[in-house]
Coordinates of C-alpha atoms in Angstrom, one line a residue:
M1 CA 93.3 76.1 94.5
K2 CA 92.1 75.7 98.1
S3 CA 93.0 77.2 101.4
E4 CA 93.9 75.2 104.5
S5 CA 90.2 75.2 105.3
G6 CA 89.4 73.4 102.0
E7 CA 87.6 76.4 100.5
K8 CA 88.7 78.0 97.2
K9 CA 91.1 80.8 97.6
K10 CA 89.6 84.2 96.9
L11 CA 90.7 86.3 93.9
V12 CA 89.2 89.8 93.5
F13 CA 89.6 91.9 90.4
F14 CA 89.3 95.7 90.6
V15 CA 88.4 97.6 87.5
K16 CA 86.4 100.6 86.4
P17 CA 83.1 100.0 84.5
G18 CA 83.6 99.6 80.8
L19 CA 87.4 98.9 81.1
D20 CA 87.2 95.2 81.5
N21 CA 87.4 94.2 77.8
F22 CA 90.9 92.6 78.2
L23 CA 89.8 91.0 81.5
K24 CA 86.7 89.0 80.9
D25 CA 88.3 85.9 79.4
I26 CA 90.9 85.8 82.1
V27 CA 88.2 86.1 84.8
G28 CA 86.3 83.2 83.2
E29 CA 89.4 81.0 83.1
L30 CA 90.5 81.6 86.7
S31 CA 87.0 81.1 88.0
V32 CA 87.6 77.4 87.6
S33 CA 90.3 77.3 90.2
Y34 CA 89.5 80.2 92.5
A35 CA 86.5 82.0 94.1
V36 CA 86.6 85.0 91.8
R37 CA 84.8 88.3 92.1
T38 CA 85.0 91.4 89.8
V39 CA 84.5 94.7 91.7
Y40 CA 83.5 97.6 89.4
V41 CA 84.6 100.7 91.2
T42 CA 83.2 104.1 90.3
T43 CA 83.5 106.9 92.7
N44 CA 83.3 105.2 96.1
L45 CA 86.9 104.1 96.6
K46 CA 86.0 102.8 100.1
D47 CA 84.7 99.7 98.4
I48 CA 88.3 98.8 97.6
E49 CA 89.3 98.3 101.2
T50 CA 86.1 96.3 101.9
H51 CA 86.9 93.8 99.2
M52 CA 90.6 93.7 99.7
N53 CA 90.0 92.6 103.3
D54 CA 88.1 89.6 102.0
A55 CA 90.6 88.6 99.3
D56 CA 93.6 86.3 99.2
L57 CA 94.9 88.0 96.1
C58 CA 93.9 91.4 94.6
W59 CA 94.2 92.1 90.9
F60 CA 94.1 95.7 89.7
E61 CA 93.4 95.9 86.0
W62 CA 95.1 99.1 84.8
C63 CA 97.3 101.4 86.9
D64 CA 94.8 104.1 87.8
E65 CA 93.1 105.7 90.8
L66 CA 92.0 102.3 92.0
L67 CA 95.5 101.0 92.4
I68 CA 96.7 104.3 93.9
H69 CA 94.1 104.2 96.6
G70 CA 94.5 100.4 97.2
S71 CA 98.3 100.7 97.5
Q72 CA 98.0 103.3 100.2
L73 CA 95.8 101.2 102.5
A74 CA 97.3 99.5 105.5
I75 CA 95.8 96.2 104.5
A76 CA 97.8 96.2 101.3
K77 CA 100.9 95.2 103.2
H78 CA 99.3 91.9 104.2
K79 CA 97.7 91.0 100.8
K80 CA 99.1 89.7 97.6
V81 CA 98.6 92.4 95.0
I82 CA 98.9 92.2 91.2
C83 CA 98.6 95.1 88.8
R84 CA 98.3 94.8 85.0
I85 CA 99.6 97.7 83.0
H86 CA 98.7 98.1 79.3
S87 CA 100.4 101.2 77.9
Y88 CA 98.8 104.6 78.4
E89 CA 99.3 104.5 82.2
V90 CA 103.1 104.7 82.0
F91 CA 102.8 108.1 80.4
T92 CA 100.6 109.5 83.1
N93 CA 101.3 110.6 86.7
Y94 CA 99.4 107.6 88.0
V95 CA 102.5 105.4 88.1
R96 CA 104.3 107.9 90.3
R97 CA 101.5 107.9 92.9
V98 CA 101.4 104.2 93.6
N99 CA 103.1 102.7 96.6
W100 CA 105.0 100.0 94.7
K101 CA 106.3 98.4 97.8
V102 CA 103.0 96.6 98.4
V103 CA 102.6 95.4 94.8
D104 CA 103.9 91.9 94.4
Q105 CA 103.8 91.5 90.6
V106 CA 103.3 94.0 87.8
I107 CA 102.2 92.4 84.5
F108 CA 103.1 94.3 81.4
V109 CA 101.7 93.3 78.0
A110 CA 104.9 94.3 76.1
E111 CA 108.6 94.5 76.9
H112 CA 109.1 98.0 75.5
I113 CA 106.3 99.3 77.8
R114 CA 107.9 97.6 80.8
Q115 CA 111.3 99.0 79.9
Y116 CA 110.0 102.6 79.8
A117 CA 108.0 102.2 83.0
V118 CA 110.9 100.7 85.0
T119 CA 113.3 103.4 83.8
H120 CA 110.9 106.3 84.5
T121 CA 109.0 105.2 87.6
P122 CA 110.5 105.7 91.0
G123 CA 110.1 102.7 93.3
L124 CA 109.1 100.3 90.5
L125 CA 111.7 97.5 90.4
R126 CA 112.3 95.3 87.4
E127 CA 112.2 92.2 89.6
Q128 CA 108.6 93.0 90.5
T129 CA 107.6 92.8 86.8
V130 CA 106.8 90.2 84.2
V131 CA 105.7 90.5 80.5
I132 CA 102.6 88.5 79.6
P133 CA 101.1 89.7 76.3
N134 CA 97.3 89.8 75.7
G135 CA 96.2 86.6 74.2
I136 CA 94.1 86.2 71.1
K137 CA 91.2 83.6 71.2
M138 CA 91.7 82.1 67.8
E139 CA 88.3 80.5 67.7
K140 CA 86.6 83.9 67.9
H141 CA 88.0 85.0 64.5
A142 CA 86.7 83.2 61.4
F143 CA 89.6 82.4 59.2
K144 CA 89.4 82.6 55.4
E145 CA 92.2 82.2 52.9
R146 CA 92.4 85.5 51.0
T147 CA 94.3 87.0 48.1
E148 CA 95.3 90.5 47.2
G149 CA 92.3 92.9 47.1
F150 CA 91.6 96.6 47.4
K151 CA 89.9 97.0 50.7
I152 CA 92.1 98.4 53.4
A153 CA 90.8 98.5 57.0
H154 CA 91.7 100.7 60.0
V155 CA 90.3 99.8 63.4
G156 CA 90.4 102.0 66.5
Y157 CA 89.5 105.4 68.0
I158 CA 90.8 108.3 65.9
N159 CA 93.1 110.1 68.3
F160 CA 96.7 111.3 68.5
K161 CA 98.0 107.8 69.5
K162 CA 96.7 106.2 66.3
G163 CA 98.5 108.6 64.0
P164 CA 95.5 109.9 62.1
M165 CA 97.4 112.4 59.9
L166 CA 99.8 109.7 58.9
L167 CA 96.9 107.3 58.2
L168 CA 95.2 109.6 55.8
H169 CA 98.4 110.6 53.9
A170 CA 99.7 107.0 53.7
F171 CA 96.4 105.9 52.2
H172 CA 96.5 108.8 49.8
A173 CA 99.9 107.7 48.5
I174 CA 98.5 104.1 48.0
H175 CA 95.5 105.6 46.2
K176 CA 97.7 107.6 43.9
K177 CA 99.4 104.5 42.9
D178 CA 96.2 102.7 42.2
S179 CA 92.8 104.4 42.6
R180 CA 91.0 101.1 43.1
Y181 CA 92.1 101.0 46.8
E182 CA 89.6 102.0 49.4
L183 CA 90.0 102.8 53.1
Y184 CA 87.4 101.6 55.6
I185 CA 87.6 103.0 59.2
A186 CA 85.9 101.3 62.1
G187 CA 86.1 103.8 64.9
T188 CA 85.0 107.2 66.1
F189 CA 86.7 110.6 66.5
Q190 CA 87.8 111.3 70.0
E191 CA 88.5 114.9 69.3
P192 CA 86.6 117.4 67.1
R193 CA 89.9 118.7 65.6
Y194 CA 90.4 115.3 63.9
Y195 CA 86.9 115.2 62.6
L196 CA 87.4 118.7 61.1
Y197 CA 90.8 117.7 59.6
F198 CA 89.5 114.5 58.0
N199 CA 86.5 116.3 56.5
Q200 CA 88.8 119.0 55.0
M201 CA 91.6 116.7 53.8
I202 CA 89.4 114.0 52.3
K203 CA 88.0 116.7 50.0
E204 CA 91.3 118.3 49.4
L205 CA 92.9 115.0 48.4
G206 CA 89.9 113.9 46.3
L207 CA 89.2 110.9 48.4
E208 CA 85.4 111.4 49.0
K209 CA 84.6 108.1 47.1
S210 CA 87.5 106.1 48.6
V211 CA 87.4 106.7 52.4
F212 CA 84.5 105.4 54.4
I213 CA 84.2 106.2 58.1
E214 CA 81.8 103.6 59.4
G215 CA 81.8 104.2 63.1
W216 CA 82.3 101.9 66.0
Q217 CA 81.5 98.3 65.2
Q218 CA 79.9 95.9 67.7
D219 CA 80.9 92.8 65.6
I220 CA 84.4 93.6 64.4
D221 CA 84.9 90.1 63.1
R222 CA 82.0 90.3 60.8
W223 CA 83.0 93.8 59.7
L224 CA 86.5 92.6 58.7
E225 CA 85.1 89.7 56.6
D226 CA 85.5 91.3 53.2
K227 CA 88.7 93.3 54.0
H228 CA 92.2 92.5 52.6
Y229 CA 94.6 94.6 54.6
L230 CA 94.7 96.0 58.2
L231 CA 96.6 99.4 58.2
S232 CA 98.1 100.7 61.4
S233 CA 99.6 104.2 61.6
S234 CA 100.1 104.3 65.4
V235 CA 103.0 106.1 67.1
L236 CA 103.0 103.7 70.0
E237 CA 101.1 100.6 71.0
S238 CA 101.5 97.8 73.5
Q239 CA 100.4 95.2 71.0
H240 CA 97.7 96.6 68.7
L241 CA 95.2 93.8 69.2
S242 CA 93.1 94.9 66.2
V243 CA 96.0 94.0 64.0
M244 CA 96.4 90.6 65.5
E245 CA 92.6 89.9 65.3
A246 CA 92.7 90.7 61.6
M247 CA 95.7 88.5 61.1
A248 CA 93.8 85.6 62.9
K249 CA 91.2 86.0 60.1
G250 CA 93.9 85.7 57.4
I251 CA 94.2 89.5 56.7
K252 CA 97.5 91.0 55.8
P253 CA 98.9 93.4 58.4
L254 CA 100.5 96.8 57.4
V255 CA 102.1 97.9 60.7
H256 CA 103.7 101.3 61.0
N257 CA 107.0 101.1 62.8
F258 CA 105.6 102.4 66.1
V259 CA 107.9 102.3 69.2
G260 CA 108.2 98.6 69.9
A261 CA 106.6 97.3 66.7
K262 CA 109.6 95.1 65.7
S263 CA 109.7 93.4 69.1
I264 CA 106.1 92.3 68.6
Y265 CA 105.7 91.7 64.8
S266 CA 107.9 90.1 62.2
E267 CA 109.8 92.7 60.2
E268 CA 108.0 91.7 57.0
F269 CA 104.8 93.1 58.5
V270 CA 106.3 96.5 59.5
W271 CA 106.8 99.6 57.4
S272 CA 108.8 102.8 58.2
S273 CA 108.3 104.9 55.1
I274 CA 105.3 105.4 52.9
D275 CA 107.3 104.0 50.0
E276 CA 107.8 100.8 51.9
L277 CA 104.1 100.7 52.7
I278 CA 103.2 101.1 49.0
D279 CA 105.4 98.2 48.0
M280 CA 104.0 96.0 50.8
V281 CA 100.5 96.6 49.3
T282 CA 101.2 96.6 45.6
K283 CA 104.2 94.3 45.3
G284 CA 104.4 92.1 48.4
S285 CA 103.3 88.5 48.7
Y286 CA 100.0 87.5 50.4
D287 CA 99.8 84.5 52.6
S288 CA 96.7 84.2 54.9
H289 CA 98.0 81.0 56.6
A290 CA 101.2 82.7 57.6
Y291 CA 99.4 85.7 59.1
R292 CA 97.2 83.5 61.3
G293 CA 100.1 81.2 62.1
F294 CA 102.1 84.0 63.4
V295 CA 99.4 84.9 65.9
Q296 CA 98.8 81.3 66.8
D297 CA 102.5 80.7 67.5
N298 CA 103.2 83.8 69.4
Y299 CA 100.0 85.3 71.0
A300 CA 97.4 82.5 71.3
F301 CA 95.2 83.0 74.4
D302 CA 95.8 79.6 75.8
V303 CA 99.6 80.2 75.8
Q304 CA 99.3 83.5 77.6
M305 CA 96.6 82.2 80.0
H306 CA 99.0 79.4 81.0
K307 CA 101.5 82.1 82.1
I308 CA 98.9 84.0 84.0
R309 CA 97.7 80.8 85.8
A310 CA 101.3 80.0 86.8
L311 CA 101.8 83.5 88.1
V312 CA 98.6 83.6 90.1
K313 CA 99.3 80.2 91.6
K314 CA 102.8 81.2 92.6
E315 CA 101.6 84.3 94.3
M316 CA 98.8 82.4 96.1
N317 CA 101.4 79.9 97.3
Q318 CA 103.5 82.8 98.6
H319 CA 101.1 83.8 101.2
H320 CA 103.0 85.4 104.1
V321 CA 105.8 86.6 101.7
Y322 CA 106.7 90.2 102.3
P323 CA 109.0 92.6 100.4
V324 CA 112.0 94.2 102.2
Y325 CA 113.9 97.0 100.6
Y326 CA 117.4 98.4 100.9
K327 CA 118.8 101.2 98.6
G328 CA 115.8 100.7 96.3
A329 CA 116.5 96.9 95.8
Q330 CA 113.9 94.4 96.8
C331 CA 114.3 91.2 98.8
K332 CA 111.5 88.8 99.9
F333 CA 110.9 87.1 103.2
F334 CA 108.6 84.3 104.2
L335 CA 107.2 85.5 107.5
P336 CA 104.4 83.2 108.7
N337 CA 104.3 84.3 112.4
Q338 CA 103.3 87.9 112.9
N339 CA 103.5 87.4 116.7
D340 CA 107.2 86.9 116.4
H341 CA 109.1 90.2 117.1
I342 CA 111.5 90.2 114.2
Q343 CA 109.1 88.8 111.6
R344 CA 106.6 91.5 112.5
I345 CA 109.3 94.2 112.1
L346 CA 110.3 92.9 108.7
A347 CA 106.7 92.6 107.5
H348 CA 105.5 96.0 108.7
G349 CA 108.7 98.1 108.3
Q350 CA 109.7 96.6 104.9
K351 CA 113.4 97.1 105.8
F352 CA 116.1 94.8 107.2
Y353 CA 116.2 94.3 111.0
E354 CA 119.3 96.0 112.5
E355 CA 119.8 97.9 109.2
A356 CA 122.3 100.4 110.6
M357 CA 124.7 97.6 111.6
L358 CA 124.2 95.8 108.3
A359 CA 125.0 99.0 106.4
D360 CA 128.2 99.3 108.4
I361 CA 129.2 95.8 107.5
E362 CA 128.5 96.5 103.8
H363 CA 130.7 99.6 103.9
R364 CA 133.6 97.7 105.5
V365 CA 133.8 94.5 103.4
P366 CA 135.1 94.0 99.9
A367 CA 133.2 92.1 97.2
N368 CA 133.6 88.3 97.4
S369 CA 134.2 88.5 101.2
V370 CA 133.5 85.6 103.5
I371 CA 131.0 86.1 106.4
I372 CA 130.1 83.7 109.2
D373 CA 126.6 84.2 110.5
V374 CA 126.3 82.5 113.9
G375 CA 122.7 82.5 115.1
A376 CA 121.3 83.2 111.6
Y377 CA 117.7 82.9 112.8
I378 CA 115.4 83.2 109.7
G379 CA 118.0 84.7 107.4
N380 CA 117.7 88.5 107.9
H381 CA 121.4 89.0 108.1
S382 CA 122.4 86.1 105.8
V383 CA 120.2 87.4 102.9
F384 CA 121.7 90.9 103.3
F385 CA 125.3 89.6 103.3
A386 CA 124.7 87.5 100.2
K387 CA 122.6 90.1 98.3
H388 CA 124.1 93.4 99.3
C389 CA 127.6 92.6 100.4
D390 CA 128.2 90.1 97.5
S391 CA 129.6 87.7 100.1
Q392 CA 130.0 84.0 100.6
V393 CA 128.0 83.3 103.7
Y394 CA 128.2 80.5 106.2
S395 CA 125.0 80.4 108.3
I396 CA 124.5 78.4 111.5
E397 CA 121.2 78.1 113.2
P398 CA 120.3 75.4 115.8
N399 CA 116.5 76.0 116.1
R400 CA 114.9 73.7 113.6
E401 CA 111.8 76.0 113.1
S402 CA 114.0 79.0 112.5
F403 CA 116.4 77.0 110.3
D404 CA 113.6 75.9 108.0
L405 CA 112.6 79.6 107.5
L406 CA 116.3 80.4 106.9
K407 CA 116.5 78.0 104.1
K408 CA 113.2 79.1 102.6
N409 CA 114.3 82.8 102.7
L410 CA 117.6 82.0 101.1
Q411 CA 115.7 80.2 98.3
L412 CA 113.2 83.1 97.9
N413 CA 116.1 85.5 97.3
Q414 CA 118.0 83.0 95.0
V415 CA 121.2 83.1 97.0
E416 CA 121.6 79.4 97.7
D417 CA 124.8 79.5 95.6
R418 CA 126.4 82.0 97.9
T419 CA 125.4 80.4 101.2
M420 CA 126.0 77.3 103.2
V421 CA 123.8 76.4 106.1
W422 CA 124.0 74.1 109.1
N423 CA 121.2 73.2 111.6
M424 CA 123.5 72.9 114.6
G425 CA 124.9 74.9 117.5
L426 CA 128.4 76.3 118.0
G427 CA 130.4 76.3 121.2
K428 CA 133.9 76.0 122.6
E429 CA 133.9 72.2 122.1
S430 CA 131.8 69.6 120.3
G431 CA 129.0 67.9 122.1
K432 CA 125.2 67.8 122.5
A433 CA 122.6 70.3 123.6
S434 CA 118.9 71.0 124.1
L435 CA 117.1 74.1 123.2
E436 CA 115.4 76.4 125.7
S437 CA 113.0 79.0 124.4
F438 CA 112.3 82.1 126.5
S439 CA 109.4 83.7 124.4
D440 CA 106.7 82.5 122.1
Q441 CA 106.8 86.0 120.6
N442 CA 110.5 85.9 119.6
L443 CA 111.9 82.7 118.2
G444 CA 115.3 84.3 118.2
M445 CA 115.3 84.2 122.0
S446 CA 116.4 80.6 122.3
K447 CA 119.3 79.3 124.3
L448 CA 121.3 76.2 124.0
N449 CA 122.0 74.2 127.2
R450 CA 124.7 71.5 127.3
D451 CA 122.9 68.2 127.5
D452 CA 124.4 64.8 126.7
E453 CA 120.9 63.5 125.9
G454 CA 120.1 66.6 123.7
L455 CA 119.2 66.3 120.0
I456 CA 121.2 69.3 118.8
H457 CA 124.8 68.7 117.8
I458 CA 127.4 71.3 118.9
E459 CA 130.5 71.9 117.0
T460 CA 133.4 74.5 117.0
I461 CA 134.0 77.0 114.3
D462 CA 137.7 76.0 114.2
H463 CA 136.6 72.4 113.3
L464 CA 133.6 73.1 111.1
L465 CA 135.2 75.8 109.0
A466 CA 138.9 74.9 109.3
D467 CA 139.3 74.9 105.5
L468 CA 138.2 78.5 104.8
H469 CA 140.9 80.5 103.0
R470 CA 139.6 83.8 104.5
V471 CA 137.1 85.2 106.9
D472 CA 136.2 88.9 106.8
V473 CA 133.3 89.1 109.2
M474 CA 131.8 87.0 112.0
K475 CA 128.5 88.0 113.5
V476 CA 127.5 86.2 116.7
D477 CA 124.1 86.4 118.3
V478 CA 123.5 83.3 120.5
E479 CA 121.7 84.5 123.6
G480 CA 124.5 84.5 126.1
M481 CA 126.7 81.8 124.6
E482 CA 128.8 84.3 122.6
L483 CA 132.0 83.7 124.6
D484 CA 131.7 79.9 124.1
V485 CA 131.5 80.4 120.4
L486 CA 134.5 82.8 120.3
Q487 CA 136.6 80.3 122.4
G488 CA 135.7 77.6 119.8
A489 CA 136.9 79.9 117.1
E490 CA 140.2 81.1 118.5
A491 CA 142.3 79.6 115.8
T492 CA 140.1 81.1 113.1
L493 CA 140.3 84.5 114.8
K494 CA 144.1 84.5 115.1
K495 CA 144.5 83.3 111.5
H496 CA 142.0 85.6 109.7
C497 CA 141.4 88.5 112.1
P498 CA 137.9 89.1 111.0
L499 CA 135.6 92.0 112.0
L500 CA 133.5 90.7 114.9
Y501 CA 129.9 91.9 115.6
I502 CA 129.1 90.3 118.9
E503 CA 125.8 90.7 120.9
T504 CA 126.8 91.9 124.4
T505 CA 123.6 92.2 126.3
T506 CA 124.8 93.7 129.6
P507 CA 127.9 95.7 130.7
E508 CA 129.1 92.6 132.5
H509 CA 128.7 90.5 129.4
H510 CA 130.5 93.1 127.3
N511 CA 133.4 93.3 129.7
Q512 CA 133.8 89.5 129.8
I513 CA 133.9 89.3 126.0
A514 CA 136.1 92.4 125.6
K515 CA 138.6 90.9 128.1
Y516 CA 138.9 87.6 126.2
L517 CA 139.2 89.3 122.8
K518 CA 141.8 91.8 124.1
N519 CA 144.1 88.9 124.8
I520 CA 144.1 87.9 121.1
G521 CA 144.5 91.5 119.7
Y522 CA 140.9 92.9 119.5
Q523 CA 139.5 96.1 120.8
S524 CA 135.9 97.3 120.9
D525 CA 135.1 100.0 118.4
R526 CA 131.4 100.9 118.5
Q527 CA 127.9 99.5 119.4
F528 CA 124.7 99.0 117.3
N529 CA 121.1 98.0 117.9
A530 CA 118.6 98.1 120.7
T531 CA 120.1 95.0 122.2
P532 CA 123.8 96.1 122.2
T533 CA 125.9 94.5 119.5
T534 CA 129.6 95.5 119.7
L535 CA 132.0 95.8 116.8
F536 CA 135.5 94.4 117.8
I537 CA 138.4 95.2 115.4
H538 CA 141.7 93.4 115.4
R539 CA 144.6 95.8 115.9
R540 CA 147.3 94.2 113.8

């Protein structure tokens, strides 16, 4: 993918040295389409800001100190940021120290890990997340059709997570059933207590000639070549890749029912009790093709890589897309012009423009209300009404540039089904107009002038929206033409008596509008915003 200048877009990966095992193949694949750099960060966290400045998209592998630091930087608000979480991170304090508002996508490798993280991590929203499992490169694992045998393998560090006590006692039960079974362990002890325990219990259980601890293996595929089973005793895993790698070779999996196991593996591969495990080994069927086929169908690298490519492409294409939050929920806005006053406020503040007024409207309207947004600009109010007020919204915006942004922002927030939009002006009678802009730094400051040769069509609300069965709120911000709009909506106002939020920029302007509205039963109630917007309520 190329930028507007024709150069490849820049993708930077941040990872600690030695923790890129799951990342190398992804980097290689994405290097075809992007200018990719992997930054190995040790203690000098300042390197993160330097490389973020030069990136179009920043990928943090693991949720650790690197992401915590990067998410606190001012530059993070203006960059696309992806984090991939595996499993251990969600049980640490790391996830609570991240500024999740600047992270655009969080990739989890398993649904049960995502569910725990979203439930227990303040600020992390489900709509920010996606599940893309780690992929298995099938060609890296030499397949061989096998039959039942007596060599049981266990792969991984020996620590609390891997259930070492269960491993030893589960194998002991199998061995009691048939002493020909042997346990081979490829891994090292991460704590001395497990080393001491294994030494003691192997002797106590009489397994000295049946348990072989062979240490960490550089070529695990070769080490597995003569094994018949892969035994997992873990209490929790994201996927347990060593099991899948063994399955790709045609080795039968024996997966303890760890948290999430049955959402990853077929139930025929999962055991909950030691009795079930013994039956799986001594009585169960053996089908090497089925084991490899399961991995091929569900976790092949190419399939997962396709999902990652699509995600990265989407985020790259959403340059200038910023999150905006209200009551912990996230919306997104396309804000390409940081010189524009309102776009700049949305992008930097990450909250809705004129939020106090919007909150007042939310408080006053029922669900399924109808709101007319006159002068909808780029959709700040319309998105809020559709998303947070659960309203049907009718949005009118005459400025074509603003109107295009309005439509894009409604699409980004998936509220097209709750909104109708018109690229036109509203007034007290139909006609034509031209647009006069007062500021290059505020697209919203544009005024319509009656012009028979103008390109902008003017309509009245009474004509345009005559068929509405109800109107609960009308918000009008049209740079001085508010009275014209109200006069063209008089029948609608008398029929539905909606709440009116009208921009009244000066005392004279306010008095003029208040006088007109008083004649049809309205009184001013309160004002909002830096540029005064008055709430008028019909006194029935």
